[in-house]
Amino acid sequence: MKKQGMWMLAGALMATVSGAQAAFSATELAMMEADAWRARMGFHLLSIRGDNPEDRDALRQLLDDGQGRVAELKGQAEGKEVAQASAFDTAWDDLSKRALDNPLASLGYADYGAMSEMNTTTLAVAELVEEADPGEPEGAYLDIAELSVSMQRLASEYLALAAFPSAGMPTGTGLPPMDFAIEAKSIDDQLESLKGRYASDVPASEVLAFVEQRWVFVRNTIPRMNENDANKVPYLFYRYATQVAERVEELVAP
């Protein structure tokens, strides 16, 4: 019943915003989705590093920044946008409460309900972003922001499985397991395409070069991620994915 209630909430939130024009650009909305996946990644990092205070502080700051995005969205909202802003506010609040409450990190036991809620609250934000109609203009460097979303989503799943073998996206969602090899190849292709598209754009080219540098370090650990005996580098992946998100954020900031 709890799982069903979560999906009913997500469905209700999406129903209120379907067809509404968002106060944010598509690029800004994509960065909100990237931050939701980063919050999930931070939740699982707490398990991996034993509820490290530094990790908890970084997660809290990320969530506070996300709340600031939502407050800005609410401040800009007009007409039908008000319902959309309210839906994001509710979804982000649910995500924040769950992300900071990790029983495996704080108490040492695997709580499947907590893992399930971390998945569904993250998906609720991602689905609101997908359902939103940002209108025009779409925002600068939307395709680079979408690359960051892809990397943060993959990184969050990487850390979930490194933290606990059953903590992946299927938990509580009914979704199929992530195929890491396919997702990694998709990021390879995105990155190669973007390098060509922005070859004459110095700021974008510099960010993409940085992204590629960080990606190369973790790329070879991905195809065998689903194998239990595979060598995993979750903290390195977290650190590099976070650095990518921050550099992209600087590039796309209005």
Tab-separated table of C-alpha atoms in Angstrom:
chain	number	residue	atom	x	y	z
A	1	MET	CA	0.000	0.000	0.000
A	2	LYS	CA	2.874	2.373	0.757
A	3	LYS	CA	4.407	1.781	-2.671
A	4	GLN	CA	1.007	2.262	-4.317
A	5	GLY	CA	0.552	5.519	-2.390
A	6	MET	CA	3.902	6.821	-3.600
A	7	TRP	CA	2.974	6.170	-7.225
A	8	MET	CA	-0.466	7.725	-6.713
A	9	LEU	CA	1.243	10.829	-5.320
A	10	ALA	CA	3.644	11.014	-8.262
A	11	GLY	CA	0.746	10.558	-10.678
A	12	ALA	CA	-1.269	13.265	-8.975
A	13	LEU	CA	1.673	15.643	-9.069
A	14	MET	CA	2.189	15.051	-12.784
A	15	ALA	CA	-1.502	15.451	-13.489
A	16	THR	CA	-1.485	18.912	-11.949
A	17	VAL	CA	1.358	20.125	-14.121
A	18	SER	CA	0.649	18.404	-17.448
A	19	GLY	CA	0.461	21.019	-20.172
A	20	ALA	CA	1.584	23.852	-17.909
A	21	GLN	CA	4.323	26.185	-19.043
A	22	ALA	CA	7.166	26.240	-16.550
A	23	ALA	CA	8.780	29.387	-15.214
A	24	PHE	CA	12.148	27.669	-15.658
A	25	SER	CA	13.881	26.928	-18.932
A	26	ALA	CA	14.387	23.335	-20.064
A	27	THR	CA	18.060	23.650	-19.134
A	28	GLU	CA	17.249	24.743	-15.589
A	29	LEU	CA	14.755	21.909	-15.223
A	30	ALA	CA	17.373	19.427	-16.455
A	31	MET	CA	19.774	20.647	-13.790
A	32	MET	CA	17.051	20.090	-11.185
A	33	GLU	CA	16.748	16.496	-12.377
A	34	ALA	CA	20.533	16.090	-12.246
A	35	ASP	CA	20.449	17.291	-8.631
A	36	ALA	CA	17.738	14.740	-7.786
A	37	TRP	CA	19.966	11.914	-9.051
A	38	ARG	CA	22.875	13.457	-7.140
A	39	ALA	CA	20.767	13.404	-3.966
A	40	ARG	CA	20.147	9.688	-4.472
A	41	MET	CA	23.870	9.200	-5.027
A	42	GLY	CA	24.591	11.089	-1.794
A	43	PHE	CA	22.085	8.929	0.095
A	44	HIS	CA	23.966	5.784	-0.881
A	45	LEU	CA	27.367	7.345	-0.245
A	46	LEU	CA	26.328	7.664	3.409
A	47	SER	CA	26.055	3.860	3.518
A	48	ILE	CA	29.375	3.334	1.779
A	49	ARG	CA	31.363	5.697	4.021
A	50	GLY	CA	29.588	5.054	7.311
A	51	ASP	CA	27.469	8.203	7.618
A	52	ASN	CA	30.547	10.400	7.202
A	53	PRO	CA	29.732	13.919	8.544
A	54	GLU	CA	31.447	15.555	5.576
A	55	ASP	CA	29.285	13.553	3.155
A	56	ARG	CA	26.130	14.396	5.109
A	57	ASP	CA	26.998	18.104	5.053
A	58	ALA	CA	27.590	17.979	1.294
A	59	LEU	CA	24.255	16.209	0.788
A	60	ARG	CA	22.436	18.722	2.966
A	61	GLN	CA	23.958	21.585	0.980
A	62	LEU	CA	22.887	19.989	-2.296
A	63	LEU	CA	19.341	19.594	-1.005
A	64	ASP	CA	19.279	23.178	0.276
A	65	ASP	CA	20.449	24.407	-3.123
A	66	GLY	CA	17.681	22.395	-4.747
A	67	GLN	CA	15.158	23.922	-2.396
A	68	GLY	CA	16.476	27.306	-3.488
A	69	ARG	CA	15.770	26.364	-7.106
A	70	VAL	CA	12.226	25.427	-6.169
A	71	ALA	CA	11.735	28.672	-4.234
A	72	GLU	CA	12.911	30.590	-7.302
A	73	LEU	CA	10.499	28.611	-9.449
A	74	LYS	CA	7.639	29.429	-7.075
A	75	GLY	CA	8.610	33.096	-7.091
A	76	GLN	CA	8.451	33.228	-10.897
A	77	ALA	CA	5.278	31.166	-11.255
A	78	GLU	CA	2.143	32.696	-12.734
A	79	GLY	CA	-1.230	31.216	-13.617
A	80	LYS	CA	-0.967	27.487	-14.301
A	81	GLU	CA	2.715	27.613	-13.326
A	82	VAL	CA	1.662	27.933	-9.668
A	83	ALA	CA	0.449	24.306	-9.630
A	84	GLN	CA	3.677	23.172	-11.253
A	85	ALA	CA	5.800	25.026	-8.708
A	86	SER	CA	3.758	23.548	-5.853
A	87	ALA	CA	4.236	20.041	-7.253
A	88	PHE	CA	8.005	20.525	-7.439
A	89	ASP	CA	8.007	21.892	-3.892
A	90	THR	CA	6.218	18.807	-2.551
A	91	ALA	CA	8.375	16.387	-4.543
A	92	TRP	CA	11.649	18.033	-3.509
A	93	ASP	CA	10.608	18.134	0.149
A	94	ASP	CA	9.826	14.392	0.061
A	95	LEU	CA	13.156	13.694	-1.630
A	96	SER	CA	15.080	15.770	0.911
A	97	LYS	CA	13.540	14.069	3.934
A	98	ARG	CA	14.275	10.617	2.551
A	99	ALA	CA	17.809	11.404	1.379
A	100	LEU	CA	18.921	12.513	4.843
A	101	ASP	CA	17.403	9.475	6.593
A	102	ASN	CA	19.427	6.383	5.706
A	103	PRO	CA	19.023	3.531	8.230
A	104	LEU	CA	21.815	1.477	6.650
A	105	ALA	CA	24.221	4.360	7.255
A	106	SER	CA	23.042	5.428	10.705
A	107	LEU	CA	21.809	2.152	12.241
A	108	GLY	CA	23.600	-0.503	10.205
A	109	TYR	CA	20.628	-2.397	8.826
A	110	ALA	CA	19.228	-2.517	5.294
A	111	ASP	CA	15.770	-0.944	5.259
A	112	TYR	CA	14.122	-1.867	1.949
A	113	GLY	CA	11.376	0.663	2.581
A	114	ALA	CA	13.956	3.449	2.789
A	115	MET	CA	15.666	2.269	-0.401
A	116	SER	CA	12.336	2.033	-2.185
A	117	GLU	CA	11.317	5.531	-1.097
A	118	MET	CA	14.680	6.917	-2.182
A	119	ASN	CA	13.992	5.510	-5.632
A	120	THR	CA	10.393	6.689	-5.886
A	121	THR	CA	11.045	10.188	-4.541
A	122	THR	CA	13.899	10.639	-7.003
A	123	LEU	CA	11.735	9.394	-9.846
A	124	ALA	CA	8.928	11.759	-8.808
A	125	VAL	CA	11.214	14.757	-9.411
A	126	ALA	CA	12.571	13.290	-12.664
A	127	GLU	CA	9.062	12.620	-13.942
A	128	LEU	CA	7.894	16.142	-13.110
A	129	VAL	CA	10.802	17.471	-15.151
A	130	GLU	CA	9.901	15.202	-18.058
A	131	GLU	CA	6.234	16.214	-17.913
A	132	ALA	CA	6.912	19.949	-17.652
A	133	ASP	CA	6.464	22.184	-20.699
A	134	PRO	CA	9.169	24.834	-20.323
A	135	GLY	CA	8.190	26.744	-23.450
A	136	GLU	CA	10.675	29.050	-25.122
A	137	PRO	CA	13.521	29.700	-24.938
A	138	GLU	CA	14.771	26.257	-23.950
A	139	GLY	CA	17.891	27.643	-22.225
A	140	ALA	CA	21.587	27.613	-23.046
A	141	TYR	CA	23.472	24.330	-23.463
A	142	LEU	CA	20.452	22.101	-22.881
A	143	ASP	CA	22.199	19.150	-24.545
A	144	ILE	CA	25.188	19.474	-22.205
A	145	ALA	CA	22.834	19.661	-19.212
A	146	GLU	CA	21.194	16.447	-20.466
A	147	LEU	CA	24.620	14.792	-20.622
A	148	SER	CA	25.063	15.650	-16.951
A	149	VAL	CA	21.647	14.138	-16.178
A	150	SER	CA	22.706	10.892	-17.889
A	151	MET	CA	25.954	10.767	-15.915
A	152	GLN	CA	24.317	11.542	-12.564
A	153	ARG	CA	21.632	8.923	-13.134
A	154	LEU	CA	24.246	6.282	-13.946
A	155	ALA	CA	26.436	7.353	-11.019
A	156	SER	CA	23.520	7.158	-8.581
A	157	GLU	CA	22.767	3.600	-9.686
A	158	TYR	CA	26.450	2.707	-9.500
A	159	LEU	CA	26.613	3.851	-5.875
A	160	ALA	CA	23.300	2.199	-5.024
A	161	LEU	CA	24.563	-1.226	-6.084
A	162	ALA	CA	27.961	-0.647	-4.507
A	163	ALA	CA	26.257	0.248	-1.215
A	164	PHE	CA	23.907	-2.746	-1.229
A	165	PRO	CA	23.307	-5.309	-3.993
A	166	SER	CA	19.524	-4.917	-3.807
A	167	ALA	CA	19.395	-1.117	-3.617
A	168	GLY	CA	19.105	-0.487	-7.367
A	169	MET	CA	16.309	1.276	-9.220
A	170	PRO	CA	14.066	-1.834	-9.472
A	171	THR	CA	13.590	-1.696	-5.672
A	172	GLY	CA	10.059	-0.474	-5.129
A	173	THR	CA	9.556	0.665	-8.726
A	174	GLY	CA	9.085	-2.380	-10.936
A	175	LEU	CA	11.604	-0.948	-13.386
A	176	PRO	CA	14.110	-3.232	-15.138
A	177	PRO	CA	17.721	-3.202	-13.914
A	178	MET	CA	20.010	-0.694	-15.570
A	179	ASP	CA	22.188	-2.100	-18.360
A	180	PHE	CA	25.422	-0.349	-17.517
A	181	ALA	CA	27.159	-1.235	-20.769
A	182	ILE	CA	24.362	0.302	-22.842
A	183	GLU	CA	24.138	3.398	-20.642
A	184	ALA	CA	27.907	3.892	-20.770
A	185	LYS	CA	27.925	3.577	-24.575
A	186	SER	CA	25.127	6.160	-24.745
A	187	ILE	CA	27.217	8.601	-22.710
A	188	ASP	CA	30.203	7.891	-24.971
A	189	ASP	CA	28.067	8.786	-27.989
A	190	GLN	CA	26.585	11.887	-26.374
A	191	LEU	CA	30.005	13.159	-25.433
A	192	GLU	CA	31.495	12.557	-28.872
A	193	SER	CA	28.574	14.330	-30.561
A	194	LEU	CA	28.768	17.315	-28.218
A	195	LYS	CA	32.520	17.709	-28.735
A	196	GLY	CA	31.903	18.131	-32.445
A	197	ARG	CA	28.895	20.409	-32.001
A	198	TYR	CA	30.735	22.794	-29.667
A	199	ALA	CA	34.202	22.611	-31.246
A	200	SER	CA	34.242	26.382	-31.836
A	201	ASP	CA	32.646	27.287	-28.474
A	202	VAL	CA	35.563	27.750	-26.087
A	203	PRO	CA	33.688	27.657	-22.730
A	204	ALA	CA	31.647	24.617	-23.762
A	205	SER	CA	34.679	22.849	-25.237
A	206	GLU	CA	36.614	23.335	-22.016
A	207	VAL	CA	33.785	21.878	-19.936
A	208	LEU	CA	33.394	18.912	-22.296
A	209	ALA	CA	37.145	18.257	-22.152
A	210	PHE	CA	36.884	18.207	-18.358
A	211	VAL	CA	33.872	15.869	-18.510
A	212	GLU	CA	35.724	13.508	-20.835
A	213	GLN	CA	38.790	13.507	-18.581
A	214	ARG	CA	36.719	12.506	-15.562
A	215	TRP	CA	34.655	10.011	-17.551
A	216	VAL	CA	37.745	8.153	-18.780
A	217	PHE	CA	38.815	7.437	-15.185
A	218	VAL	CA	35.621	5.530	-14.333
A	219	ARG	CA	34.504	4.280	-17.753
A	220	ASN	CA	36.268	0.917	-17.600
A	221	THR	CA	34.677	0.001	-14.262
A	222	ILE	CA	31.154	0.217	-15.691
A	223	PRO	CA	30.504	-2.704	-18.092
A	224	ARG	CA	31.070	-5.317	-15.358
A	225	MET	CA	29.188	-3.380	-12.679
A	226	ASN	CA	26.416	-5.982	-12.494
A	227	GLU	CA	28.930	-8.691	-11.578
A	228	ASN	CA	29.276	-9.141	-7.823
A	229	ASP	CA	33.026	-9.698	-7.979
A	230	ALA	CA	33.690	-6.629	-10.136
A	231	ASN	CA	36.100	-4.038	-8.773
A	232	LYS	CA	33.970	-1.038	-7.819
A	233	VAL	CA	35.158	2.524	-7.216
A	234	PRO	CA	32.068	4.212	-5.747
A	235	TYR	CA	33.730	7.142	-3.994
A	236	LEU	CA	35.830	7.985	-7.053
A	237	PHE	CA	32.698	7.793	-9.176
A	238	TYR	CA	30.839	10.033	-6.736
A	239	ARG	CA	33.620	12.596	-6.673
A	240	TYR	CA	34.047	12.761	-10.441
A	241	ALA	CA	30.304	12.794	-11.171
A	242	THR	CA	29.915	15.617	-8.666
A	243	GLN	CA	32.723	17.588	-10.279
A	244	VAL	CA	31.076	17.119	-13.685
A	245	ALA	CA	27.737	18.368	-12.352
A	246	GLU	CA	29.360	21.434	-10.816
A	247	ARG	CA	31.245	22.348	-13.988
A	248	VAL	CA	28.140	21.941	-16.130
A	249	GLU	CA	26.178	24.009	-13.613
A	250	GLU	CA	28.680	26.845	-13.992
A	251	LEU	CA	28.431	26.661	-17.781
A	252	VAL	CA	24.632	26.688	-18.035
A	253	ALA	CA	23.893	29.156	-15.228
A	254	PRO	CA	21.666	31.989	-16.497
